[in-house]
Short mmCIF file of C-alpha atoms in Angstrom, two decimals:
data_model
loop_
_atom_site.label_atom_id
_atom_site.label_comp_id
_atom_site.label_asym_id
_atom_site.label_seq_id
_atom_site.Cartn_x
_atom_site.Cartn_y
_atom_site.Cartn_z
CA MET A 1 14.86 7.79 -0.96
CA PRO A 2 11.42 8.31 -0.15
CA ALA A 3 9.83 5.44 2.44
CA TRP A 4 7.62 3.89 -0.29
CA LEU A 5 10.04 3.49 -2.58
CA ARG A 6 12.72 1.94 -0.38
CA TYR A 7 10.16 -0.21 0.79
CA THR A 8 8.88 -1.12 -2.77
CA ILE A 9 12.50 -2.42 -3.54
CA LEU A 10 13.07 -4.24 -0.22
CA ARG A 11 9.51 -6.24 -0.36
CA LEU A 12 11.34 -6.94 -4.78
CA LEU A 13 14.52 -7.81 -3.21
CA PHE A 14 12.35 -10.22 -1.22
CA ILE A 15 10.73 -12.37 -4.03
CA VAL A 16 13.52 -12.08 -6.21
CA VAL A 17 16.91 -13.83 -4.44
CA PRO A 18 14.79 -16.94 -3.84
CA LEU A 19 13.60 -16.94 -7.27
CA VAL A 20 17.07 -16.64 -8.82
CA ILE A 21 18.58 -19.33 -5.38
CA LEU A 22 16.45 -21.63 -6.11
CA LEU A 23 16.18 -22.11 -10.31
CA ILE A 24 19.88 -22.25 -10.03
CA ALA A 25 19.80 -24.66 -6.96
CA PHE A 26 16.07 -26.51 -9.00
CA GLY A 27 16.67 -25.47 -12.27
CA PRO A 28 14.61 -23.91 -14.49
CA HIS A 29 12.07 -26.58 -14.41
CA TYR A 30 9.55 -26.16 -12.37
CA TRP A 31 9.73 -21.99 -12.98
CA LEU A 32 6.36 -21.76 -12.00
CA VAL A 33 6.35 -23.36 -8.43
CA TRP A 34 9.42 -21.22 -7.63
CA THR A 35 7.64 -18.03 -8.15
CA VAL A 36 4.32 -18.39 -6.03
CA ALA A 37 7.63 -20.38 -3.81
CA SER A 38 8.95 -17.13 -3.77
CA VAL A 39 6.33 -15.05 -3.21
CA ILE A 40 5.03 -16.89 -0.21
CA ALA A 41 8.22 -16.37 1.24
CA GLY A 42 8.17 -12.39 -0.24
CA PHE A 43 4.96 -11.32 1.93
CA ALA A 44 6.47 -13.78 5.08
CA LEU A 45 9.84 -12.17 5.28
CA SER A 46 8.46 -8.50 4.91
CA TYR A 47 5.92 -8.64 7.09
CA ILE A 48 8.08 -10.30 9.97
CA PHE A 49 11.53 -8.40 8.76
CA LEU A 50 10.24 -4.34 7.16
CA LYS A 51 7.67 -3.17 10.55
CA GLY A 52 10.13 -0.07 10.09
CA PRO A 53 10.20 0.60 6.96
CA ARG A 54 6.48 -0.34 6.29
CA ASP A 55 5.47 1.72 9.68
CA ALA A 56 7.93 5.13 8.13
CA MET A 57 6.24 4.55 4.24
CA ALA A 58 2.54 5.16 6.28
CA ALA A 59 3.01 7.28 8.48
CA GLU A 60 4.40 9.54 5.39
CA LEU A 61 1.62 8.98 3.69
CA ALA A 62 -0.33 10.98 6.26
CA GLU A 63 2.00 13.20 6.41
CA ARG A 64 1.26 13.24 3.01
CA ARG A 65 -2.76 12.73 2.73
CA ALA A 66 -2.17 15.45 6.39
CA ALA A 67 -0.90 18.12 3.87
CA LYS A 68 -3.28 19.00 1.47
CA PRO A 69 -6.29 21.26 1.90
CA VAL A 70 -9.90 19.20 2.82
CA ALA A 71 -11.93 22.00 2.17
CA LYS A 72 -12.82 23.52 -1.18
CA GLY A 73 -13.92 26.94 -2.16
CA ASP A 74 -17.90 25.94 -2.49
CA ASP A 75 -18.22 23.93 0.06
CA ALA A 76 -19.28 26.59 2.74
CA ALA A 77 -22.39 27.39 -0.33
CA GLU A 78 -22.90 23.37 0.20
CA ASP A 79 -23.10 23.86 4.28
CA ALA A 80 -25.65 26.34 3.68
CA GLU A 81 -27.87 24.48 1.35
CA ILE A 82 -28.06 21.56 3.08
CA GLU A 83 -29.06 23.77 6.69
CA ALA A 84 -31.40 25.78 5.31
CA SER A 85 -32.83 22.65 3.83
CA ALA A 86 -32.85 20.64 7.04
CA ARG A 87 -34.80 23.80 8.61
CA ARG A 88 -37.57 23.59 5.41
CA ASP A 89 -38.05 19.87 6.76
CA GLY A 90 -38.29 21.00 10.16
CA ASP A 91 -41.16 23.36 9.80
CA GLU A 92 -43.11 21.20 8.19
CA LEU A 93 -43.26 18.72 10.80
#
């Protein structure tokens, strides 16, 4: 399973589980309050307990980003034009 998917699922569980517990314990009358409280609790829990999956996801995304080629076919022509323009501007000074 990709690291980003595992991290996303765990974060959603850290939000949904407290929400279900609050709704069962106190009833659905204040569902908006319980939703906000469970989102805050989920963010706090994921920050504390999901350091490993978060680092794995960041490493996977960085690896994927590094694997893509950065240079395009016309980059050399653009660089030559910029250098020629800089030489022309430098000669005029």
